[in-house]
Amino acid sequence: RRIFARDLAREAERWGVRLEWNQRHPVRSVRALRLILCVQARDRGKCAARLYSLYWEENEDVASDDVLGRVAEEFGVEAAAVDGDGARQQLHRNTQWASERGVFGVPAFFLSTLPHDRFFFGQDRMHFVAHHMGIGRDHSLGSPLSLTRTLAPPPSRPTLLFYHDFSSPWSYLASLVVRRVAAHCNASLVLKPILLGALFKAIGTPNVPLQSMSDAKRAYMTRDLSDWLEWHGKVSLTFPSAFPLRTVLPLRVAIAEPAVTPFLYSAAWDGSDHDIGQESVLAAVLQSNGFDAERLLARAASPEVKATLRANTDEAVAAGVCGVPSFRIQSVPEVLWGVDRLHVVQDVLMGWRSSAMSSASSSSSSSSSSSSSSSSSSSSSSSAPSPSPAAATAARISSALPRL
């Protein structure tokens, strides 16, 4: 919940979008949607934008007769039309059309040049939409938003923490890309193997989220993974026949010798179909790639390595990690989750900070300074800094999420 809230506030800030969490949220929006269908087709985009602004910038109740009446008047339609049969039936048809094509949330984008059930979900997939419209990667809309071009390299070498588990196809893809990101930003990359199942148990998530999804969402997630594999250089990935993989032993081996990490990911996910959860298979993979399998397996069984894996997982839970791959930049109080946030990771490595990050960092520094100093008179003590707009928005979103 916290990651989602901070991510939404951060994305709004990165795109320069004003976002004020509506205190009434969620507001019933059926009649507002009907109103959009009542206006002339050429004005529907403007009408939708007006209603979005009222909801997400001006804290208005878009279900109220007063607000809908004002907007209807602006666009030259009778307010009573929103309750007419025509608007009702059209909204029902639109919803049924989307449902039949597998839509499970909004925003969802369809293109007439793609198969009828092919869509992209979420504002952070709009570069895929742009790509299929013929917009190149060098265009500002043709790639995930990057602010790196405007940033100077940081004065000191940053450290990037990469939380991962061999059980995840998304971690496999991230393991291939994150090294390039770290190298580009002159960052020190620290691999943090964690037990994803233990993390999920600690935070109350199904052990295999993909299997708990609806058929429509699971189908979309499969297509989405394919899109990202294509985006990052047509990466080859095949689900292993032993999925979900048992990865405790491979993770311990990766702690004993981090250099094995890319070889174990490839063995599991590149189509070789090695069940690296089996000790004999794992040993063969290690040996075939030039490692001393016997020595590493013995090392992986040591109390020290076992304790490190538990500590990594506990650290991830404490940091707010909710899945893999996840990333943290040392000294920045923020978790960035997912392959689709690697462009943000790159920006943060290059020195960019959202106001939410800066506020959290300042609060942490103030708290640390206060606790480490000797007591002083109240007149000389300083108060905690006020939260930034982004941090305040994130807090409001987080507190409202149970009502979503």
XYZ file of C-alpha atoms in Angstrom:
404
model
C 0.000 0.000 0.000
C 2.787 2.418 0.925
C 4.743 1.658 -2.258
C 1.633 2.141 -4.410
C 0.833 5.456 -2.755
C 4.344 6.844 -3.042
C 4.642 5.576 -6.603
C 1.469 7.378 -7.671
C 2.544 10.640 -6.036
C 6.037 10.319 -7.522
C 4.745 9.644 -11.036
C 2.446 12.660 -10.875
C 5.383 14.810 -9.822
C 7.646 13.431 -12.550
C 5.078 14.200 -15.225
C 4.209 17.614 -13.795
C 0.624 16.581 -13.106
C -1.240 18.197 -10.260
C -2.763 15.517 -8.043
C -4.807 16.341 -4.957
C -6.284 13.240 -3.370
C -10.033 13.796 -3.171
C -11.200 13.581 0.427
C -14.464 12.010 -0.779
C -12.742 9.222 -2.686
C -14.129 6.943 -3.927
C -16.889 9.028 -5.471
C -19.548 7.246 -7.523
C -18.734 8.234 -11.098
C -21.496 6.563 -13.139
C -23.438 9.744 -13.874
C -20.252 11.675 -14.690
C -19.374 8.978 -17.234
C -22.844 9.225 -18.737
C -22.419 12.985 -19.019
C -19.340 12.500 -21.204
C -21.456 10.372 -23.545
C -24.108 13.078 -23.728
C -21.836 15.756 -25.196
C -20.818 16.000 -28.847
C -18.234 13.374 -29.809
C -15.693 16.079 -30.657
C -15.997 17.512 -27.120
C -15.846 14.292 -25.111
C -12.115 14.525 -24.482
C -12.493 18.045 -23.129
C -15.469 17.044 -20.995
C -13.568 14.082 -19.530
C -10.578 16.337 -18.796
C -12.863 18.831 -17.029
C -14.371 16.112 -14.837
C -10.951 14.653 -14.030
C -9.775 18.101 -13.003
C -12.765 18.617 -10.740
C -12.221 15.222 -9.092
C -8.407 15.082 -8.813
C -7.404 18.749 -8.610
C -10.331 20.672 -7.157
C -11.668 18.129 -4.644
C -15.195 18.342 -6.066
C -17.962 15.756 -5.826
C -18.555 14.708 -9.446
C -21.618 12.724 -8.362
C -23.479 15.834 -7.193
C -26.248 17.445 -9.229
C -24.603 20.833 -8.775
C -21.232 19.835 -10.271
C -22.768 17.805 -13.084
C -25.173 20.624 -13.850
C -22.325 23.132 -14.170
C -20.324 20.873 -16.476
C -23.398 20.049 -18.566
C -24.040 23.757 -19.020
C -20.411 24.343 -20.064
C -20.827 21.804 -22.861
C -24.318 22.805 -23.926
C -26.292 19.751 -22.850
C -29.254 19.266 -20.554
C -28.228 17.926 -17.151
C -31.233 15.593 -17.164
C -29.739 13.756 -20.153
C -27.302 11.898 -17.888
C -30.227 9.887 -16.523
C -31.737 9.177 -19.941
C -31.929 5.731 -21.508
C -29.513 6.635 -24.297
C -26.608 7.462 -21.974
C -27.356 4.502 -19.723
C -27.391 2.026 -22.601
C -24.248 3.426 -24.227
C -22.253 3.235 -20.985
C -23.448 -0.350 -20.508
C -22.379 -1.245 -24.063
C -18.957 0.364 -23.568
C -18.405 -1.536 -20.322
C -19.517 -4.835 -21.833
C -17.247 -4.263 -24.864
C -14.237 -3.727 -22.574
C -15.092 -6.690 -20.342
C -15.394 -9.038 -23.322
C -11.869 -8.065 -24.354
C -10.325 -8.824 -20.988
C -10.115 -5.346 -19.464
C -9.797 -5.587 -15.681
C -8.971 -1.972 -14.774
C -8.347 1.516 -16.120
C -6.810 3.220 -17.930
C -6.780 0.716 -20.782
C -5.671 1.663 -24.300
C -6.757 -0.034 -27.535
C -5.392 0.596 -31.026
C -7.347 -0.196 -34.177
C -4.166 -1.550 -35.784
C -3.832 -4.329 -33.180
C -5.996 -7.425 -32.551
C -9.362 -6.615 -31.013
C -8.424 -8.020 -27.582
C -4.959 -6.436 -27.462
C -4.718 -3.527 -25.030
C -2.265 -1.818 -22.712
C -3.117 -1.208 -19.067
C -1.862 1.742 -17.039
C -0.379 5.152 -17.716
C 3.107 3.630 -17.356
C 2.520 1.558 -20.527
C 1.855 4.546 -22.766
C 5.279 4.239 -24.383
C 4.101 0.867 -25.722
C 1.064 2.615 -27.175
C 3.311 5.258 -28.723
C 5.593 2.565 -30.156
C 2.674 0.870 -31.909
C 1.642 4.249 -33.300
C 5.021 4.587 -34.975
C 6.633 6.936 -32.445
C 10.334 6.183 -32.005
C 12.222 5.690 -28.761
C 14.065 8.968 -29.224
C 10.763 10.866 -28.832
C 9.819 11.960 -25.320
C 6.653 9.827 -25.500
C 8.352 6.853 -27.116
C 10.174 5.661 -23.984
C 9.492 5.611 -20.232
C 9.963 9.128 -18.887
C 13.635 9.710 -18.135
C 15.066 12.820 -16.520
C 18.658 11.605 -16.745
C 19.543 13.817 -19.695
C 19.088 16.907 -17.539
C 21.138 15.631 -14.604
C 24.835 15.878 -13.848
C 26.599 12.757 -12.506
C 26.478 12.524 -8.686
C 29.648 13.619 -6.841
C 30.101 10.207 -5.190
C 29.501 6.706 -6.506
C 25.990 5.541 -5.515
C 25.161 2.040 -4.294
C 22.220 0.184 -5.818
C 20.599 -2.664 -3.868
C 18.820 -5.281 -6.003
C 16.349 -7.530 -4.141
C 15.634 -10.662 -6.196
C 14.613 -14.311 -6.197
C 15.272 -16.865 -8.953
C 11.601 -17.886 -8.781
C 10.434 -14.757 -10.610
C 10.489 -14.222 -14.397
C 10.457 -10.482 -13.754
C 13.569 -10.874 -11.591
C 15.239 -12.748 -14.441
C 14.597 -9.861 -16.828
C 15.696 -7.311 -14.235
C 18.901 -9.245 -13.588
C 19.845 -8.717 -17.236
C 18.993 -5.013 -17.329
C 20.031 -3.768 -13.880
C 23.723 -4.356 -14.570
C 23.520 -2.059 -17.592
C 21.743 0.589 -15.506
C 24.359 0.376 -12.754
C 27.204 0.595 -15.268
C 25.618 3.572 -17.038
C 25.300 5.438 -13.738
C 28.698 4.339 -12.388
C 26.879 2.716 -9.459
C 28.030 -0.123 -7.245
C 25.541 -2.980 -7.603
C 24.818 -5.089 -4.513
C 22.781 -8.260 -5.056
C 20.298 -9.054 -2.298
C 18.844 -12.572 -2.701
C 15.630 -12.910 -0.687
C 13.059 -15.631 -0.079
C 10.056 -14.331 -1.992
C 7.712 -16.865 -0.393
C 8.763 -15.763 3.084
C 8.296 -12.117 2.089
C 4.807 -12.836 0.755
C 3.906 -14.715 3.938
C 5.106 -11.802 6.064
C 3.020 -9.224 4.167
C -0.040 -11.410 3.481
C 0.338 -11.934 -0.293
C -0.523 -15.225 -2.101
C 2.577 -17.374 -2.550
C 2.202 -17.425 -6.367
C 0.316 -14.194 -7.228
C -0.011 -15.154 -10.910
C -2.076 -18.203 -9.970
C -4.417 -16.168 -7.764
C -5.323 -13.657 -10.504
C -8.431 -13.736 -12.654
C -8.060 -15.355 -16.072
C -8.232 -11.956 -17.761
C -5.557 -10.392 -15.587
C -3.299 -13.445 -15.826
C -3.566 -13.348 -19.632
C -2.697 -9.667 -19.647
C 0.276 -10.145 -17.321
C 1.646 -12.775 -19.700
C 1.362 -10.353 -22.634
C 2.833 -7.550 -20.552
C 5.870 -9.667 -19.713
C 6.309 -10.364 -23.423
C 6.155 -6.629 -24.151
C 8.952 -5.915 -21.674
C 11.061 -8.801 -22.949
C 10.729 -7.345 -26.445
C 11.463 -3.834 -25.186
C 14.714 -4.868 -23.537
C 16.204 -6.488 -26.595
C 13.984 -9.449 -27.446
C 15.047 -11.369 -24.359
C 14.273 -15.085 -24.570
C 12.252 -16.434 -21.629
C 10.450 -19.738 -21.142
C 8.627 -20.719 -17.972
C 10.356 -23.773 -16.477
C 8.339 -26.971 -16.261
C 9.052 -27.030 -12.503
C 7.437 -23.594 -11.961
C 6.989 -22.411 -9.261
C 10.647 -23.056 -8.564
C 12.035 -24.003 -5.161
C 14.887 -21.545 -4.751
C 16.156 -21.730 -1.173
C 19.309 -23.618 -2.124
C 20.094 -21.576 -5.272
C 19.670 -18.352 -3.280
C 22.076 -19.575 -0.613
C 24.594 -20.514 -3.318
C 24.214 -17.007 -4.803
C 25.026 -15.545 -1.390
C 28.081 -17.771 -1.109
C 29.207 -16.703 -4.594
C 27.296 -13.793 -6.238
C 29.037 -14.467 -9.577
C 26.791 -17.508 -10.120
C 23.661 -15.328 -10.305
C 23.408 -14.786 -14.091
C 24.170 -18.450 -14.795
C 21.440 -19.687 -12.451
C 18.879 -17.282 -13.905
C 19.729 -18.418 -17.436
C 19.584 -22.092 -16.504
C 16.080 -21.631 -15.099
C 14.529 -19.162 -17.525
C 16.245 -19.010 -20.922
C 14.623 -22.201 -22.224
C 17.190 -24.640 -20.856
C 14.527 -25.760 -18.361
C 16.869 -26.716 -15.546
C 15.125 -27.273 -12.225
C 17.738 -25.450 -10.163
C 15.812 -26.304 -6.996
C 17.151 -29.851 -7.253
C 20.626 -30.144 -5.756
C 21.924 -32.502 -8.449
C 20.723 -30.223 -11.251
C 22.091 -27.148 -9.492
C 25.455 -28.849 -9.045
C 25.602 -29.741 -12.741
C 24.775 -26.155 -13.756
C 27.466 -24.777 -11.456
C 30.081 -27.248 -12.629
C 29.315 -26.679 -16.332
C 29.859 -22.955 -15.858
C 33.264 -23.304 -14.236
C 32.345 -23.182 -10.544
C 33.368 -25.629 -7.847
C 29.926 -27.083 -7.150
C 30.965 -29.183 -4.182
C 32.620 -26.272 -2.423
C 29.710 -23.867 -3.083
C 27.058 -26.332 -1.946
C 28.994 -26.941 1.258
C 29.319 -23.194 1.775
C 25.590 -22.729 1.111
C 24.820 -25.111 3.967
C 26.767 -23.034 6.492
C 24.906 -21.242 9.310
C 26.413 -17.938 8.160
C 24.923 -18.146 4.652
C 21.552 -19.342 5.961
C 21.474 -16.427 8.396
C 22.334 -13.978 5.612
C 19.389 -15.130 3.493
C 17.048 -14.703 6.458
C 18.550 -11.280 7.211
C 18.159 -10.156 3.580
C 14.499 -11.187 3.639
C 13.864 -9.469 6.974
C 15.583 -6.357 5.640
C 13.309 -6.379 2.594
C 10.185 -6.709 4.752
C 11.332 -3.859 7.008
C 12.102 -1.652 3.987
C 8.584 -2.127 2.602
C 9.454 -4.408 -0.312
C 6.301 -6.082 -1.637
C 7.709 -8.156 -4.496
C 10.660 -8.705 -6.801
C 12.494 -7.233 -8.482
C 12.822 -4.316 -6.069
C 15.505 -1.671 -5.877
C 16.857 0.729 -3.290
C 19.530 3.355 -3.594
C 21.570 3.476 -0.428
C 20.764 6.570 1.675
C 17.465 7.110 -0.210
C 14.403 6.090 1.853
C 12.448 4.705 -1.085
C 11.727 1.275 -2.567
C 11.298 1.127 -6.332
C 9.441 -1.989 -7.424
C 9.408 -3.619 -10.818
C 11.156 -3.721 -14.177
C 8.852 -0.875 -15.221
C 10.556 1.436 -12.704
C 14.148 0.928 -13.834
C 14.067 4.304 -15.599
C 13.259 5.871 -12.211
C 16.075 3.873 -10.617
C 18.423 5.347 -13.203
C 17.230 8.888 -12.502
C 17.640 8.456 -8.741
C 21.123 7.030 -9.224
C 21.949 10.158 -11.222
C 20.786 12.399 -8.396
C 17.094 13.063 -9.057
C 14.875 13.116 -5.971
C 11.131 13.483 -5.698
C 9.932 15.876 -3.037
C 8.534 12.848 -1.169
C 12.016 11.307 -1.100
C 13.589 14.574 -0.001
C 11.009 15.036 2.733
C 11.531 11.509 4.053
C 15.279 11.931 3.922
C 15.107 15.246 5.779
C 12.826 13.761 8.414
C 15.171 10.825 8.861
C 18.178 13.109 9.178
C 16.359 15.360 11.640
C 15.273 12.377 13.740
C 18.760 10.887 13.708
C 20.359 14.190 14.622
C 17.874 14.785 17.409
C 18.283 11.333 18.938
C 22.068 11.415 18.817
C 22.512 14.849 20.348
C 22.386 15.608 24.036
C 19.218 17.122 25.411
C 18.914 20.852 25.057
C 16.470 23.529 26.015
C 13.203 23.666 24.136
C 14.115 27.079 22.762
C 17.125 25.665 20.918
C 15.432 22.518 19.543
C 14.073 22.546 16.018
C 10.743 21.151 14.914
C 10.429 18.381 12.329
C 10.206 19.611 8.739
C 6.768 19.833 7.184
C 5.971 17.092 4.670
C 6.360 17.989 1.011
C 3.229 18.155 -1.194
C 4.168 14.823 -2.775
C 4.755 13.203 0.600
C 1.464 14.570 1.932
C -0.365 13.298 -1.152
C 1.251 9.872 -0.742
C 0.126 9.758 2.887
C -3.458 10.613 1.918
C -3.457 7.979 -0.837
C -2.047 5.356 1.506
C -4.669 6.008 4.172
C -7.461 5.864 1.572
C -6.383 2.630 -0.142
C -8.436 0.282 2.075
C -11.511 2.028 0.647
C -10.513 1.441 -2.999
